[in-house]
mmCIF file of C-alpha atoms in Angstrom:
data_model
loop_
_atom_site.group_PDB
_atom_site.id
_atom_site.type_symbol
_atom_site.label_atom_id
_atom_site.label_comp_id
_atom_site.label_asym_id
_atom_site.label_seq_id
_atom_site.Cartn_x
_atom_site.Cartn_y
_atom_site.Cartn_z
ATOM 1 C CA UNK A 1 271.160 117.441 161.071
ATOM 2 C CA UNK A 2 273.163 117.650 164.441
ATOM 3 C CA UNK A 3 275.658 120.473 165.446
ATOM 4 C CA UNK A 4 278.530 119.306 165.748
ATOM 5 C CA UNK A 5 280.287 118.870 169.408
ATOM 6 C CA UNK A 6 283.662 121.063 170.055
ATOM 7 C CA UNK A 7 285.521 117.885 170.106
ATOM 8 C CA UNK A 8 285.011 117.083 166.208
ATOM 9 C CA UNK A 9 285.015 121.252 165.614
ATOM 10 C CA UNK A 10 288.500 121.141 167.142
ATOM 11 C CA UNK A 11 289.612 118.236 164.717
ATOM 12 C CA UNK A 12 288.013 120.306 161.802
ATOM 13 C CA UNK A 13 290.074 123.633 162.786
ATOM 14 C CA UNK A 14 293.026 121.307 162.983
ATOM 15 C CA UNK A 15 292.665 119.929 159.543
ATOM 16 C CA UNK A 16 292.171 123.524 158.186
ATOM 17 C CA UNK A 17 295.168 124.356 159.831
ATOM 18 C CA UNK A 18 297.022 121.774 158.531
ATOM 19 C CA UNK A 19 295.854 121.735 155.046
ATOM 20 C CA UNK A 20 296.615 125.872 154.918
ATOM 21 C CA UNK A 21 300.265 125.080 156.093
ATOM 22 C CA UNK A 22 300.833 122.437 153.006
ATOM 23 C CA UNK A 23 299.796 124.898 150.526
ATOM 24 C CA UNK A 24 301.359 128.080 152.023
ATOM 25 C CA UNK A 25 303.916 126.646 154.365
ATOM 26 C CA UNK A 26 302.479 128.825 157.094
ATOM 27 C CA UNK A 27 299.532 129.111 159.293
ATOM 28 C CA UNK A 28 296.419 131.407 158.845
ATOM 29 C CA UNK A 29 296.502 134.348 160.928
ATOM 30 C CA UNK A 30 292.581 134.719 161.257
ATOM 31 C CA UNK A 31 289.749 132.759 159.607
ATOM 32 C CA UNK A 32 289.584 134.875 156.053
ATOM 33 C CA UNK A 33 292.746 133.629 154.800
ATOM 34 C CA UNK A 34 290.880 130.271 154.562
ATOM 35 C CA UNK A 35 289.558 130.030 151.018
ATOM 36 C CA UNK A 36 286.186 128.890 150.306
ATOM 37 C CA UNK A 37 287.052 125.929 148.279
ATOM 38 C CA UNK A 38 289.293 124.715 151.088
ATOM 39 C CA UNK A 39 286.438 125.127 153.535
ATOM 40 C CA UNK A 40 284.342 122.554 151.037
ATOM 41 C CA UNK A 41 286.495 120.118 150.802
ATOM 42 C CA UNK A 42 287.234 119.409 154.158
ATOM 43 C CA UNK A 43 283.581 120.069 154.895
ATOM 44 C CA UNK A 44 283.167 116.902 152.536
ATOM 45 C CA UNK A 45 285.802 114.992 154.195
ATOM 46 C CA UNK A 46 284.520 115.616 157.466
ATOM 47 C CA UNK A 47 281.194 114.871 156.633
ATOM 48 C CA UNK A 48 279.882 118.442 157.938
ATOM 49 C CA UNK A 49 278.398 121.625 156.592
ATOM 50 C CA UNK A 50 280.570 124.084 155.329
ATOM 51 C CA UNK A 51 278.508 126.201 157.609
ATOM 52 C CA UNK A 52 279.664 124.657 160.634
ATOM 53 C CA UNK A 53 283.125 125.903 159.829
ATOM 54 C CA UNK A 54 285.437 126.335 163.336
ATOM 55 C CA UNK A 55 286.227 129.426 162.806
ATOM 56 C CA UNK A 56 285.970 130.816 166.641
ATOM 57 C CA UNK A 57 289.040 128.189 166.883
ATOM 58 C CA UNK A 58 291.396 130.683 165.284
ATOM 59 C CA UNK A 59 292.507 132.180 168.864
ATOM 60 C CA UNK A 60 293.167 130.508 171.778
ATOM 61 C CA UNK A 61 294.414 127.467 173.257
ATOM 62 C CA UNK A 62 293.273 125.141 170.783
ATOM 63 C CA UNK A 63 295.158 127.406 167.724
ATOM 64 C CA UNK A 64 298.316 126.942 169.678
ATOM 65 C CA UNK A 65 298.150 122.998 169.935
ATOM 66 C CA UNK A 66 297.304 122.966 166.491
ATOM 67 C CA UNK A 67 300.525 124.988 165.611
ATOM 68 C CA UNK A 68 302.650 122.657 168.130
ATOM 69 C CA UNK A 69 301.283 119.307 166.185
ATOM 70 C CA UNK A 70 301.932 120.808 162.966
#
């Protein structure tokens, strides 16, 4: 199976994001507040192994924009 491309690992960090914000009505401050089963079932969703998880997308830029969407 292919890595996946920072384009589709930014849209998986974004649905992370979003999906810790509906069930704690705030966003993650670092990667190990997302639990495992959330991890899965976007990983399912997404079509991607949980292993693949966008966690390096927790600082930055791309964290911000997420935030500014949301």
């Amino acid at each position: 199976m292919e890595a996946i491309t920072s384009r589709e690992r930014t849209g998986w960090g974004f649905a992370l994001c979003l999906k810790f914000f509906e069930a704690e009505a705030r966003f993650p401050e670092d990667a190990g507040e997302i639990s495992v089963p959330a991890v899965s079932c976007i990983a399912q969703q997404v079509e991607v192994p949980e292993e693949e998880a966008p966690f390096t997308t927790w600082s930055g830029r791309a964290i911000k924009r997420h935030r500014m969407k949301i």
